[in-house]
Amino acid sequence: MERMGRWLQEKFGPTALELVKSVFVSMASFLCDYLILFLLTSGFGLHHLASNVVSYALGWTLNYLLSNRLVFKQHRFQKRLVEISLTAAIVAAGFGLNELFLWIFTDLLRLFYMLSKIAAGVLTFFFNLFLRKFLLYDNRKWG
């Protein structure tokens, strides 16, 4: 695995390796989010949008922890409070988009909420990745 990572980095640069790692981290956190959404909605009878609040928060927590450990090595901010505040803003924006897409696909377009969650997850993945990469994790130091 390490050899493949070196090859990706040499061939396409460090951003390609970060993208591949980020996809795997995102898949793990999305699976967590997806299963909790199903459990809360189908198992406990919560409305899918209410369940999404809890499932998204837990999935994002896992994503943040794994990303810091496995994906992004360069932190832009020297002060941890600045990084945490920006992370909270990114999470809130990503959650807003995720909730909006879930509502549109499920309540307006009448798709099954679990299919809607997949579509919402794919759409918000790139938004979250872009913001995290360029606002949180970069080799230029701010704050």
XYZ file of C-alpha atoms in Angstrom:
143
model
C 0.000 0.000 0.000
C 2.838 2.372 0.852
C 4.525 1.624 -2.477
C 1.336 2.448 -4.344
C 1.071 5.688 -2.371
C 4.604 6.673 -3.343
C 3.878 5.851 -6.992
C 0.714 8.008 -6.965
C 2.574 10.864 -5.341
C 5.484 10.682 -7.794
C 3.243 10.306 -10.843
C 0.459 12.783 -10.027
C 1.678 14.805 -7.024
C 0.639 14.855 -3.370
C -2.903 16.026 -4.099
C -3.687 12.780 -5.975
C -2.593 10.698 -3.005
C -4.669 12.888 -0.689
C -7.668 12.440 -2.979
C -7.357 8.640 -2.977
C -6.931 8.528 0.803
C -9.778 10.988 1.246
C -12.091 8.818 -0.846
C -11.416 5.826 1.430
C -11.838 7.892 4.603
C -15.024 9.402 3.204
C -16.377 5.966 2.305
C -15.811 4.759 5.880
C -17.417 7.830 7.406
C -20.282 7.730 4.898
C -20.940 4.094 5.784
C -21.143 5.107 9.452
C -23.480 8.000 8.546
C -25.600 5.796 6.267
C -26.057 2.967 8.773
C -26.943 5.318 11.623
C -29.456 7.108 9.377
C -31.073 3.758 8.573
C -31.085 2.632 12.206
C -32.622 5.845 13.505
C -35.188 6.199 10.711
C -36.258 2.634 10.002
C -35.396 1.152 13.391
C -36.551 3.895 15.756
C -39.048 5.689 13.523
C -37.410 9.130 13.522
C -38.038 11.410 10.558
C -35.233 11.056 8.012
C -34.192 14.711 8.331
C -33.951 14.462 12.130
C -31.990 11.215 11.848
C -29.669 12.913 9.374
C -28.624 15.461 12.010
C -27.263 12.716 14.270
C -25.882 10.472 11.534
C -24.112 13.331 9.737
C -22.528 14.579 12.965
C -21.194 11.127 13.851
C -19.993 10.445 10.313
C -18.226 13.796 10.155
C -16.563 13.230 13.506
C -15.142 9.957 12.217
C -14.109 11.678 8.982
C -12.303 14.471 10.835
C -10.404 12.080 13.075
C -9.366 9.779 10.220
C -8.488 12.677 7.904
C -6.203 14.249 10.485
C -4.482 10.936 11.090
C -4.321 9.413 7.608
C -4.917 11.960 4.857
C -3.783 15.512 5.501
C -0.334 15.956 7.019
C 0.064 19.719 6.639
C -2.116 21.867 8.869
C -2.508 25.448 7.786
C -3.211 26.958 11.200
C -0.767 27.050 14.063
C -3.565 27.813 16.521
C -5.833 24.806 17.099
C -8.842 27.011 17.982
C -8.756 28.634 14.532
C -8.685 25.208 12.864
C -11.536 23.895 15.019
C -13.642 27.003 14.343
C -13.124 26.705 10.598
C -13.873 22.985 10.744
C -17.154 23.752 12.512
C -18.078 26.235 9.764
C -17.269 23.694 7.034
C -19.267 20.997 8.843
C -22.236 23.351 9.189
C -22.144 24.326 5.497
C -21.727 20.703 4.393
C -24.535 19.610 6.678
C -26.803 22.322 5.312
C -26.187 21.117 1.762
C -26.604 17.477 2.777
C -29.892 18.191 4.548
C -31.128 20.296 1.618
C -30.316 17.565 -0.913
C -31.905 14.902 1.306
C -35.077 17.012 1.563
C -35.194 17.716 -2.183
C -34.609 14.111 -3.238
C -36.850 12.503 -0.606
C -39.640 14.970 0.060
C -39.924 16.734 -3.281
C -38.792 14.081 -5.768
C -40.155 11.201 -3.650
C -37.043 9.003 -3.776
C -36.466 6.470 -1.001
C -34.534 8.294 1.735
C -31.604 5.842 1.585
C -31.146 6.506 -2.158
C -31.443 10.220 -1.462
C -28.689 9.919 1.134
C -26.333 8.382 -1.429
C -26.970 11.217 -3.882
C -26.624 13.842 -1.139
C -23.397 12.211 0.068
C -21.818 12.235 -3.382
C -22.785 15.852 -3.983
C -21.452 17.092 -0.651
C -18.241 14.997 -0.796
C -16.531 17.305 -3.285
C -17.727 20.443 -1.519
C -16.308 19.215 1.803
C -13.062 17.932 0.281
C -12.360 21.188 -1.533
C -13.012 23.365 1.515
C -11.012 21.151 3.876
C -8.074 20.848 1.500
C -7.727 24.529 0.720
C -8.917 26.116 3.955
C -7.638 23.705 6.592
C -4.813 21.576 5.222
C -2.134 23.223 3.183
C 1.522 23.947 3.557
C 1.047 27.715 3.916
C 0.689 28.716 7.554
C -1.977 31.198 8.624
C -3.116 32.396 12.046
